[in-house]
């Protein structure tokens, strides 16, 4: 009688050496990330400061804690305080509108114009705008 090979064991057996896992399967897994940083308290919200808003049918000028925003016929231009060199304002030559100009740090100049109806509103805007700009840009 010829000798028969021994019967196979349960399953397929261990994988060939080139496919064997680097660590035994029972070893604890190492985290793939670094240590957890200490818990920091959430940042406190900045209390809102004063705001200026001038609006007409097509345009708007907003000055607040983030900077100056022009809304001009549906297009928005936002300027953050760190990128603003200066802000200027005056009445239009006919005295019917507020003209606000932002001078960017690189020297570019942007202007927003808002009609004041009634004209007395223009004087109110001047007082409000001067106070708000003085709050955010006390040195000019």
Short mmCIF file of N, CA, C and O in Angstrom, two decimals:
data_model
loop_
_atom_site.label_atom_id
_atom_site.label_comp_id
_atom_site.label_asym_id
_atom_site.label_seq_id
_atom_site.Cartn_x
_atom_site.Cartn_y
_atom_site.Cartn_z
N UNK A 1 0.82 -1.14 0.00
CA UNK A 1 0.00 0.00 0.00
C UNK A 1 0.88 1.22 0.00
O UNK A 1 1.92 1.26 0.63
N UNK A 2 0.44 2.22 -0.70
CA UNK A 2 1.24 3.44 -0.81
C UNK A 2 0.89 4.38 0.32
O UNK A 2 -0.20 4.37 0.86
N UNK A 3 1.86 5.15 0.63
CA UNK A 3 1.69 6.09 1.75
C UNK A 3 0.89 7.30 1.25
O UNK A 3 1.23 7.90 0.25
N UNK A 4 -0.12 7.65 1.97
CA UNK A 4 -0.96 8.81 1.66
C UNK A 4 -0.44 10.02 2.43
O UNK A 4 0.03 9.88 3.55
N UNK A 5 -0.51 11.26 1.83
CA UNK A 5 -0.12 12.44 2.60
C UNK A 5 -1.09 12.63 3.76
O UNK A 5 -2.23 12.22 3.70
N UNK A 6 -0.60 13.31 4.80
CA UNK A 6 -1.50 13.50 5.94
C UNK A 6 -2.67 14.40 5.55
O UNK A 6 -2.54 15.25 4.66
N UNK A 7 -3.80 14.23 6.16
CA UNK A 7 -4.95 15.06 5.82
C UNK A 7 -4.65 16.53 6.18
O UNK A 7 -3.95 16.81 7.14
N UNK A 8 -5.16 17.48 5.36
CA UNK A 8 -4.91 18.90 5.65
C UNK A 8 -5.56 19.31 6.97
O UNK A 8 -6.58 18.77 7.37
N UNK A 9 -4.93 20.29 7.61
CA UNK A 9 -5.48 20.82 8.85
C UNK A 9 -6.67 21.73 8.56
O UNK A 9 -7.03 21.96 7.40
N UNK A 10 -7.25 22.27 9.60
CA UNK A 10 -8.39 23.16 9.36
C UNK A 10 -7.95 24.45 8.67
O UNK A 10 -6.88 24.98 8.94
N UNK A 11 -8.72 24.97 7.73
CA UNK A 11 -8.41 26.21 7.01
C UNK A 11 -7.29 26.02 6.03
O UNK A 11 -6.92 24.91 5.67
N UNK A 12 -6.71 27.10 5.58
CA UNK A 12 -5.65 27.06 4.58
C UNK A 12 -4.27 27.06 5.21
O UNK A 12 -3.30 26.91 4.52
N UNK A 13 -4.18 27.32 6.47
CA UNK A 13 -2.89 27.36 7.12
C UNK A 13 -2.32 28.77 7.09
O UNK A 13 -2.95 29.72 6.62
N UNK A 14 -1.08 28.93 7.54
CA UNK A 14 -0.50 30.28 7.58
C UNK A 14 -0.17 30.76 6.17
O UNK A 14 0.08 29.97 5.27
N UNK A 15 -0.15 32.11 5.98
CA UNK A 15 0.18 32.64 4.66
C UNK A 15 1.67 32.44 4.37
O UNK A 15 2.47 32.27 5.28
N UNK A 16 2.01 32.44 3.10
CA UNK A 16 3.44 32.34 2.76
C UNK A 16 4.19 33.51 3.39
O UNK A 16 3.62 34.57 3.67
N UNK A 17 5.50 33.35 3.62
CA UNK A 17 6.26 34.40 4.33
C UNK A 17 6.16 35.77 3.70
O UNK A 17 6.12 36.79 4.41
N UNK A 18 6.14 35.90 2.37
CA UNK A 18 6.09 37.23 1.77
C UNK A 18 4.76 37.93 2.03
O UNK A 18 4.65 39.14 1.89
N UNK A 19 3.71 37.19 2.41
CA UNK A 19 2.41 37.79 2.68
C UNK A 19 2.06 37.79 4.17
O UNK A 19 0.98 38.22 4.56
N UNK A 20 2.93 37.34 4.98
CA UNK A 20 2.66 37.27 6.42
C UNK A 20 2.61 38.68 7.00
O UNK A 20 3.35 39.57 6.58
N UNK A 21 1.74 38.93 7.99
CA UNK A 21 1.69 40.26 8.61
C UNK A 21 2.98 40.56 9.36
O UNK A 21 3.64 39.66 9.86
N UNK A 22 3.32 41.86 9.40
CA UNK A 22 4.56 42.27 10.07
C UNK A 22 4.47 42.03 11.56
O UNK A 22 5.45 41.71 12.20
N UNK A 23 3.32 42.20 12.13
CA UNK A 23 3.12 41.98 13.55
C UNK A 23 2.15 40.80 13.71
O UNK A 23 1.29 40.59 12.86
N UNK A 24 2.27 40.09 14.76
CA UNK A 24 1.28 39.04 14.99
C UNK A 24 -0.11 39.66 15.09
O UNK A 24 -0.26 40.79 15.56
N UNK A 25 -1.13 38.99 14.64
CA UNK A 25 -2.47 39.58 14.63
C UNK A 25 -3.00 39.89 16.03
O UNK A 25 -3.91 40.68 16.17
N UNK A 26 -2.42 39.35 17.07
CA UNK A 26 -2.92 39.61 18.41
C UNK A 26 -2.26 40.81 19.06
O UNK A 26 -2.61 41.21 20.16
N UNK A 27 -1.27 41.44 18.41
CA UNK A 27 -0.58 42.60 18.99
C UNK A 27 -1.52 43.80 18.97
O UNK A 27 -2.31 43.97 18.04
N UNK A 28 -1.46 44.66 19.98
CA UNK A 28 -2.34 45.84 19.98
C UNK A 28 -1.95 46.79 18.84
O UNK A 28 -0.78 46.98 18.54
N UNK A 29 -2.94 47.36 18.20
CA UNK A 29 -2.71 48.27 17.08
C UNK A 29 -2.16 49.59 17.60
O UNK A 29 -2.60 50.11 18.63
N UNK A 30 -1.19 50.15 16.90
CA UNK A 30 -0.62 51.45 17.25
C UNK A 30 -1.43 52.54 16.55
O UNK A 30 -1.80 52.39 15.39
N UNK A 31 -1.73 53.65 17.24
CA UNK A 31 -2.49 54.72 16.59
C UNK A 31 -1.67 55.33 15.45
O UNK A 31 -0.46 55.47 15.54
N UNK A 32 -2.37 55.71 14.38
CA UNK A 32 -1.71 56.30 13.22
C UNK A 32 -1.57 57.81 13.35
O UNK A 32 -1.17 58.47 12.41
N UNK A 33 -1.91 58.37 14.47
CA UNK A 33 -1.85 59.82 14.66
C UNK A 33 -1.03 60.14 15.90
O UNK A 33 -0.74 59.27 16.70
N UNK A 34 -0.67 61.39 16.02
CA UNK A 34 0.16 61.82 17.15
C UNK A 34 -0.66 61.98 18.41
O UNK A 34 -1.86 61.69 18.45
N UNK A 35 -0.02 62.45 19.46
CA UNK A 35 -0.74 62.62 20.73
C UNK A 35 -1.82 63.69 20.60
O UNK A 35 -1.72 64.61 19.80
N UNK A 36 -2.84 63.55 21.38
CA UNK A 36 -3.95 64.50 21.37
C UNK A 36 -3.51 65.77 22.09
O UNK A 36 -3.02 65.70 23.22
N UNK A 37 -3.65 66.95 21.45
CA UNK A 37 -3.25 68.19 22.12
C UNK A 37 -4.18 68.48 23.31
O UNK A 37 -5.32 68.02 23.33
N UNK A 38 -3.70 69.22 24.28
CA UNK A 38 -4.56 69.52 25.42
C UNK A 38 -5.79 70.31 24.98
O UNK A 38 -5.73 71.09 24.02
N UNK A 39 -6.87 70.09 25.67
CA UNK A 39 -8.13 70.74 25.34
C UNK A 39 -8.02 72.23 25.63
O UNK A 39 -7.65 72.63 26.73
N UNK A 40 -8.35 73.07 24.63
CA UNK A 40 -8.31 74.52 24.82
C UNK A 40 -9.74 75.04 24.90
O UNK A 40 -10.63 74.50 24.25
N UNK A 41 -9.95 76.09 25.67
CA UNK A 41 -11.31 76.63 25.74
C UNK A 41 -11.70 77.23 24.39
O UNK A 41 -10.84 77.71 23.64
N UNK A 42 -12.98 77.21 24.05
CA UNK A 42 -13.40 77.79 22.77
C UNK A 42 -13.14 79.29 22.76
O UNK A 42 -13.20 79.94 23.80
N UNK A 43 -12.82 79.84 21.59
CA UNK A 43 -12.56 81.29 21.54
C UNK A 43 -13.82 82.07 21.91
O UNK A 43 -14.93 81.70 21.53
N UNK A 44 -13.62 83.13 22.63
CA UNK A 44 -14.73 83.97 23.04
C UNK A 44 -15.16 84.84 21.86
O UNK A 44 -14.32 85.40 21.16
N UNK A 45 -16.46 84.96 21.60
CA UNK A 45 -16.89 85.81 20.49
C UNK A 45 -16.55 87.27 20.77
O UNK A 45 -16.63 87.73 21.91
N UNK A 46 -16.15 87.95 19.71
CA UNK A 46 -15.82 89.37 19.84
C UNK A 46 -17.14 90.14 19.95
O UNK A 46 -18.05 89.93 19.14
N UNK A 47 -17.26 90.98 20.95
CA UNK A 47 -18.51 91.73 21.06
C UNK A 47 -18.68 92.62 19.83
O UNK A 47 -17.71 93.23 19.35
N UNK A 48 -19.88 92.65 19.28
CA UNK A 48 -20.08 93.46 18.09
C UNK A 48 -19.87 94.93 18.40
O UNK A 48 -20.28 95.42 19.44
N UNK A 49 -19.21 95.60 17.48
CA UNK A 49 -18.96 97.03 17.63
C UNK A 49 -20.02 97.81 16.87
O UNK A 49 -20.98 97.25 16.33
N UNK A 50 -19.85 99.09 16.80
CA UNK A 50 -20.82 99.91 16.09
C UNK A 50 -20.79 99.63 14.58
O UNK A 50 -19.78 99.19 14.04
N UNK A 51 -21.90 99.88 13.95
CA UNK A 51 -22.02 99.66 12.51
C UNK A 51 -22.58 100.90 11.85
O UNK A 51 -23.35 101.64 12.44
N UNK A 52 -22.19 101.08 10.60
CA UNK A 52 -22.74 102.15 9.78
C UNK A 52 -23.35 101.50 8.55
O UNK A 52 -22.73 100.61 7.94
N UNK A 53 -24.54 101.93 8.17
CA UNK A 53 -25.21 101.41 6.98
C UNK A 53 -25.88 102.55 6.25
O UNK A 53 -26.69 103.28 6.84
N UNK A 54 -25.55 102.71 4.98
CA UNK A 54 -26.21 103.68 4.11
C UNK A 54 -26.69 102.91 2.88
O UNK A 54 -25.91 102.19 2.26
N UNK A 55 -27.98 103.05 2.55
CA UNK A 55 -28.58 102.26 1.48
C UNK A 55 -29.46 103.14 0.62
O UNK A 55 -30.17 104.01 1.12
N UNK A 56 -29.43 102.90 -0.69
CA UNK A 56 -30.41 103.47 -1.60
C UNK A 56 -30.99 102.33 -2.45
O UNK A 56 -30.82 101.16 -2.09
N UNK A 57 -31.63 102.64 -3.56
CA UNK A 57 -32.29 101.61 -4.37
C UNK A 57 -31.30 100.59 -4.96
O UNK A 57 -31.65 99.43 -5.13
N UNK A 58 -30.09 101.03 -5.30
CA UNK A 58 -29.14 100.14 -5.99
C UNK A 58 -27.86 99.89 -5.22
O UNK A 58 -27.18 98.90 -5.47
N UNK A 59 -27.49 100.76 -4.32
CA UNK A 59 -26.17 100.69 -3.69
C UNK A 59 -26.26 100.71 -2.17
O UNK A 59 -27.26 101.14 -1.61
N UNK A 60 -25.16 100.27 -1.54
CA UNK A 60 -25.08 100.31 -0.08
C UNK A 60 -23.63 100.42 0.34
O UNK A 60 -22.73 99.98 -0.38
N UNK A 61 -23.42 101.02 1.50
CA UNK A 61 -22.10 101.09 2.13
C UNK A 61 -22.28 100.61 3.56
O UNK A 61 -23.16 101.10 4.27
N UNK A 62 -21.45 99.64 3.97
CA UNK A 62 -21.49 99.11 5.33
C UNK A 62 -20.10 99.23 5.92
O UNK A 62 -19.11 98.87 5.28
N UNK A 63 -20.01 99.75 7.15
CA UNK A 63 -18.76 99.80 7.90
C UNK A 63 -19.04 99.13 9.24
O UNK A 63 -19.95 99.54 9.96
N UNK A 64 -18.26 98.08 9.55
CA UNK A 64 -18.44 97.38 10.82
C UNK A 64 -17.11 96.83 11.30
O UNK A 64 -16.05 97.21 10.77
N UNK A 65 -17.13 95.91 12.28
CA UNK A 65 -15.89 95.41 12.87
C UNK A 65 -15.02 94.65 11.88
O UNK A 65 -13.83 94.53 12.07
N UNK A 66 -15.59 94.13 10.77
CA UNK A 66 -14.78 93.40 9.80
C UNK A 66 -14.12 94.31 8.77
O UNK A 66 -13.08 93.98 8.23
N UNK A 67 -14.70 95.47 8.49
CA UNK A 67 -14.13 96.37 7.51
C UNK A 67 -15.20 97.18 6.81
O UNK A 67 -16.21 97.56 7.41
N UNK A 68 -15.00 97.41 5.51
CA UNK A 68 -15.91 98.22 4.70
C UNK A 68 -16.42 97.34 3.56
O UNK A 68 -15.64 96.61 2.93
N UNK A 69 -17.72 97.42 3.30
CA UNK A 69 -18.33 96.66 2.21
C UNK A 69 -19.11 97.63 1.34
O UNK A 69 -19.89 98.43 1.84
N UNK A 70 -18.89 97.53 0.02
CA UNK A 70 -19.68 98.28 -0.96
C UNK A 70 -20.57 97.28 -1.68
O UNK A 70 -20.10 96.24 -2.15
N UNK A 71 -21.84 97.60 -1.80
CA UNK A 71 -22.77 96.84 -2.63
C UNK A 71 -23.15 97.81 -3.75
O UNK A 71 -23.80 98.82 -3.50
N UNK A 72 -22.70 97.50 -4.96
CA UNK A 72 -22.89 98.41 -6.09
C UNK A 72 -23.62 97.69 -7.21
O UNK A 72 -23.04 96.84 -7.89
N UNK A 73 -24.89 98.00 -7.38
CA UNK A 73 -25.72 97.41 -8.44
C UNK A 73 -25.61 95.89 -8.46
O UNK A 73 -25.43 95.28 -9.51
N UNK A 74 -25.69 95.27 -7.30
CA UNK A 74 -25.66 93.81 -7.22
C UNK A 74 -24.28 93.18 -7.09
O UNK A 74 -24.16 91.99 -6.92
N UNK A 75 -23.23 93.97 -7.16
CA UNK A 75 -21.85 93.47 -6.98
C UNK A 75 -21.35 93.88 -5.61
O UNK A 75 -21.59 95.01 -5.17
N UNK A 76 -20.66 92.97 -4.95
CA UNK A 76 -20.16 93.24 -3.60
C UNK A 76 -18.65 93.32 -3.58
O UNK A 76 -17.98 92.45 -4.14
N UNK A 77 -18.13 94.37 -2.96
CA UNK A 77 -16.69 94.53 -2.75
C UNK A 77 -16.46 94.59 -1.24
O UNK A 77 -17.02 95.46 -0.58
N UNK A 78 -15.66 93.67 -0.72
CA UNK A 78 -15.38 93.64 0.71
C UNK A 78 -13.92 93.99 0.96
O UNK A 78 -13.03 93.47 0.30
N UNK A 79 -13.70 94.86 1.94
CA UNK A 79 -12.36 95.27 2.33
C UNK A 79 -12.22 95.05 3.83
O UNK A 79 -12.97 95.62 4.61
N UNK A 80 -11.27 94.22 4.24
CA UNK A 80 -11.00 93.95 5.65
C UNK A 80 -10.07 95.03 6.19
O UNK A 80 -9.23 95.58 5.46
N UNK A 81 -10.21 95.35 7.46
CA UNK A 81 -9.40 96.41 8.05
C UNK A 81 -7.90 96.23 7.82
O UNK A 81 -7.22 97.22 7.51
N UNK A 82 -7.32 95.04 7.92
CA UNK A 82 -5.88 94.93 7.71
C UNK A 82 -5.41 95.31 6.29
O UNK A 82 -4.25 95.64 6.11
N UNK A 83 -6.31 95.29 5.31
CA UNK A 83 -5.90 95.62 3.94
C UNK A 83 -6.27 97.06 3.53
O UNK A 83 -6.04 97.46 2.41
N UNK A 84 -6.82 97.83 4.47
CA UNK A 84 -7.24 99.21 4.18
C UNK A 84 -6.20 100.19 4.68
O UNK A 84 -5.82 100.16 5.85
N UNK A 85 -5.74 101.06 3.77
CA UNK A 85 -4.82 102.14 4.18
C UNK A 85 -5.61 103.28 4.80
O UNK A 85 -5.25 103.80 5.85
N UNK A 86 -6.71 103.70 4.14
CA UNK A 86 -7.52 104.79 4.67
C UNK A 86 -8.93 104.75 4.07
O UNK A 86 -9.16 104.12 3.05
N UNK A 87 -9.85 105.45 4.74
CA UNK A 87 -11.23 105.58 4.29
C UNK A 87 -11.57 107.07 4.30
O UNK A 87 -11.31 107.76 5.29
N UNK A 88 -12.13 107.54 3.20
CA UNK A 88 -12.49 108.96 3.06
C UNK A 88 -13.96 109.05 2.67
O UNK A 88 -14.48 108.14 2.03
N UNK A 89 -14.60 110.15 3.01
CA UNK A 89 -16.00 110.34 2.61
C UNK A 89 -16.27 111.82 2.43
O UNK A 89 -15.60 112.69 3.00
N UNK A 90 -17.28 112.11 1.58
CA UNK A 90 -17.71 113.48 1.34
C UNK A 90 -19.06 113.44 0.64
O UNK A 90 -19.52 112.39 0.21
N UNK A 91 -19.66 114.60 0.50
CA UNK A 91 -20.92 114.73 -0.25
C UNK A 91 -20.60 114.80 -1.73
O UNK A 91 -19.52 115.28 -2.13
N UNK A 92 -21.50 114.32 -2.55
CA UNK A 92 -21.32 114.44 -4.00
C UNK A 92 -21.39 115.92 -4.38
O UNK A 92 -21.89 116.74 -3.60
N UNK A 93 -20.91 116.30 -5.56
CA UNK A 93 -20.93 117.72 -5.93
C UNK A 93 -22.32 118.35 -5.90
O UNK A 93 -22.45 119.53 -5.58
N UNK A 94 -23.37 117.57 -6.19
CA UNK A 94 -24.72 118.15 -6.14
C UNK A 94 -25.35 118.06 -4.75
O UNK A 94 -26.47 118.51 -4.54
N UNK A 95 -24.64 117.45 -3.78
CA UNK A 95 -25.12 117.38 -2.41
C UNK A 95 -26.24 116.37 -2.19
O UNK A 95 -26.91 116.40 -1.16
N UNK A 96 -26.43 115.45 -3.13
CA UNK A 96 -27.52 114.48 -3.02
C UNK A 96 -27.06 113.08 -2.64
O UNK A 96 -27.88 112.20 -2.48
N UNK A 97 -25.74 112.86 -2.52
CA UNK A 97 -25.26 111.51 -2.27
C UNK A 97 -24.04 111.52 -1.37
O UNK A 97 -23.30 112.51 -1.30
N UNK A 98 -23.83 110.39 -0.70
CA UNK A 98 -22.65 110.16 0.11
C UNK A 98 -21.65 109.40 -0.75
O UNK A 98 -21.98 108.38 -1.36
N UNK A 99 -20.43 109.90 -0.79
CA UNK A 99 -19.35 109.25 -1.54
C UNK A 99 -18.33 108.75 -0.53
O UNK A 99 -17.80 109.54 0.25
N UNK A 100 -18.09 107.43 -0.51
CA UNK A 100 -17.14 106.82 0.41
C UNK A 100 -16.05 106.17 -0.42
O UNK A 100 -16.33 105.44 -1.37
N UNK A 101 -14.80 106.47 -0.07
CA UNK A 101 -13.66 105.91 -0.80
C UNK A 101 -12.80 105.08 0.15
O UNK A 101 -12.55 105.48 1.28
N UNK A 102 -12.34 103.93 -0.35
CA UNK A 102 -11.42 103.07 0.38
C UNK A 102 -10.12 103.05 -0.40
O UNK A 102 -10.11 102.77 -1.60
N UNK A 103 -9.01 103.36 0.28
CA UNK A 103 -7.69 103.27 -0.33
C UNK A 103 -7.04 102.00 0.19
O UNK A 103 -6.85 101.84 1.40
N UNK A 104 -6.76 101.09 -0.72
CA UNK A 104 -6.16 99.80 -0.39
C UNK A 104 -4.68 99.99 -0.05
O UNK A 104 -4.07 101.00 -0.42
N UNK A 105 -4.07 99.04 0.66
CA UNK A 105 -2.66 99.14 1.03
C UNK A 105 -1.74 99.31 -0.18
O UNK A 105 -0.71 99.96 -0.09
N UNK A 106 -2.11 98.71 -1.30
CA UNK A 106 -1.26 98.82 -2.49
C UNK A 106 -1.53 100.09 -3.30
O UNK A 106 -0.97 100.27 -4.37
N UNK A 107 -2.40 100.97 -2.78
CA UNK A 107 -2.65 102.25 -3.44
C UNK A 107 -3.89 102.28 -4.31
O UNK A 107 -4.29 103.35 -4.78
N UNK A 108 -4.49 101.12 -4.58
CA UNK A 108 -5.72 101.12 -5.39
C UNK A 108 -6.82 101.85 -4.64
O UNK A 108 -6.88 101.85 -3.42
N UNK A 109 -7.74 102.45 -5.39
CA UNK A 109 -8.77 103.32 -4.85
C UNK A 109 -10.13 102.79 -5.30
O UNK A 109 -10.33 102.51 -6.47
N UNK A 110 -11.07 102.63 -4.35
CA UNK A 110 -12.41 102.15 -4.65
C UNK A 110 -13.42 103.12 -4.06
O UNK A 110 -13.21 103.65 -2.97
N UNK A 111 -14.52 103.33 -4.77
CA UNK A 111 -15.50 104.30 -4.32
C UNK A 111 -16.91 103.73 -4.39
O UNK A 111 -17.26 103.06 -5.36
N UNK A 112 -17.69 104.02 -3.36
CA UNK A 112 -19.10 103.67 -3.33
C UNK A 112 -19.91 104.94 -3.16
O UNK A 112 -19.54 105.82 -2.39
N UNK A 113 -21.02 105.04 -3.89
CA UNK A 113 -21.87 106.22 -3.84
C UNK A 113 -23.29 105.78 -3.49
O UNK A 113 -23.83 104.86 -4.11
N UNK A 114 -23.88 106.44 -2.49
CA UNK A 114 -25.24 106.12 -2.05
C UNK A 114 -26.04 107.42 -2.02
O UNK A 114 -25.63 108.40 -1.40
N UNK A 115 -27.20 107.40 -2.70
CA UNK A 115 -28.06 108.59 -2.70
C UNK A 115 -28.71 108.78 -1.34
O UNK A 115 -29.11 107.80 -0.70
N UNK A 116 -28.80 110.04 -0.92
CA UNK A 116 -29.44 110.39 0.35
C UNK A 116 -30.79 111.02 0.07
O UNK A 116 -30.86 112.13 -0.44
N UNK A 117 -31.85 110.28 0.34
CA UNK A 117 -33.20 110.83 0.19
C UNK A 117 -33.89 110.68 1.53
O UNK A 117 -34.00 109.56 2.03
N UNK A 118 -34.32 111.70 2.13
CA UNK A 118 -34.17 113.11 1.79
C UNK A 118 -32.73 113.60 2.03
O UNK A 118 -31.95 112.92 2.67
N UNK A 119 -32.44 114.78 1.56
CA UNK A 119 -31.08 115.32 1.67
C UNK A 119 -30.62 115.46 3.11
O UNK A 119 -29.43 115.36 3.40
N UNK A 120 -31.54 115.65 4.04
CA UNK A 120 -31.17 115.79 5.45
C UNK A 120 -30.51 114.51 5.97
O UNK A 120 -29.72 114.56 6.91
N UNK A 121 -30.81 113.39 5.34
CA UNK A 121 -30.21 112.12 5.76
C UNK A 121 -28.70 112.15 5.56
O UNK A 121 -27.96 111.52 6.31
N UNK A 122 -28.21 112.91 4.59
CA UNK A 122 -26.78 112.99 4.34
C UNK A 122 -26.04 113.50 5.57
O UNK A 122 -24.99 112.97 5.94
N UNK A 123 -26.56 114.50 6.24
CA UNK A 123 -25.93 115.03 7.45
C UNK A 123 -25.95 113.99 8.58
O UNK A 123 -24.99 113.88 9.34
N UNK A 124 -27.02 113.21 8.68
CA UNK A 124 -27.08 112.14 9.68
C UNK A 124 -25.98 111.12 9.39
O UNK A 124 -25.30 110.66 10.31
N UNK A 125 -25.84 110.74 8.11
CA UNK A 125 -24.83 109.76 7.72
C UNK A 125 -23.43 110.26 8.06
O UNK A 125 -22.60 109.49 8.51
N UNK A 126 -23.17 111.54 7.82
CA UNK A 126 -21.84 112.08 8.14
C UNK A 126 -21.50 111.89 9.61
O UNK A 126 -20.41 111.46 9.96
N UNK A 127 -22.45 112.20 10.50
CA UNK A 127 -22.22 112.06 11.94
C UNK A 127 -22.00 110.60 12.34
O UNK A 127 -21.07 110.28 13.09
N UNK A 128 -22.83 109.72 11.82
CA UNK A 128 -22.71 108.30 12.15
C UNK A 128 -21.41 107.71 11.61
O UNK A 128 -20.71 106.97 12.30
N UNK A 129 -21.10 108.03 10.35
CA UNK A 129 -19.91 107.47 9.71
C UNK A 129 -18.64 107.95 10.40
O UNK A 129 -17.71 107.17 10.64
N UNK A 130 -18.60 109.22 10.78
CA UNK A 130 -17.42 109.74 11.48
C UNK A 130 -17.21 109.00 12.80
O UNK A 130 -16.09 108.63 13.15
N UNK A 131 -18.29 108.74 13.53
CA UNK A 131 -18.18 108.06 14.82
C UNK A 131 -17.73 106.60 14.64
O UNK A 131 -16.83 106.13 15.35
N UNK A 132 -18.30 105.89 13.67
CA UNK A 132 -17.94 104.49 13.45
C UNK A 132 -16.50 104.37 12.95
O UNK A 132 -15.73 103.53 13.43
N UNK A 133 -16.11 105.20 12.00
CA UNK A 133 -14.72 105.17 11.52
C UNK A 133 -13.75 105.52 12.65
O UNK A 133 -12.67 104.94 12.74
N UNK A 134 -14.12 106.46 13.49
CA UNK A 134 -13.27 106.81 14.64
C UNK A 134 -13.11 105.66 15.61
O UNK A 134 -12.07 105.51 16.25
N UNK A 135 -14.14 104.81 15.70
CA UNK A 135 -14.07 103.65 16.59
C UNK A 135 -13.08 102.61 16.05
O UNK A 135 -12.28 102.07 16.81
N UNK A 136 -13.14 102.33 14.75
CA UNK A 136 -12.29 101.28 14.18
C UNK A 136 -10.94 101.80 13.70
O UNK A 136 -9.98 101.03 13.64
N UNK A 137 -10.85 103.05 13.33
CA UNK A 137 -9.61 103.64 12.84
C UNK A 137 -9.33 104.94 13.57
O UNK A 137 -9.34 106.00 12.99
N UNK A 138 -9.04 104.88 14.86
CA UNK A 138 -8.89 106.12 15.64
C UNK A 138 -7.74 107.01 15.16
O UNK A 138 -7.75 108.20 15.38
N UNK A 139 -6.75 106.43 14.50
CA UNK A 139 -5.61 107.23 14.03
C UNK A 139 -5.78 107.68 12.58
O UNK A 139 -4.89 108.24 12.00
N UNK A 140 -6.95 107.44 11.99
CA UNK A 140 -7.16 107.89 10.61
C UNK A 140 -7.25 106.76 9.74
O UNK A 140 -7.46 106.37 8.80
#
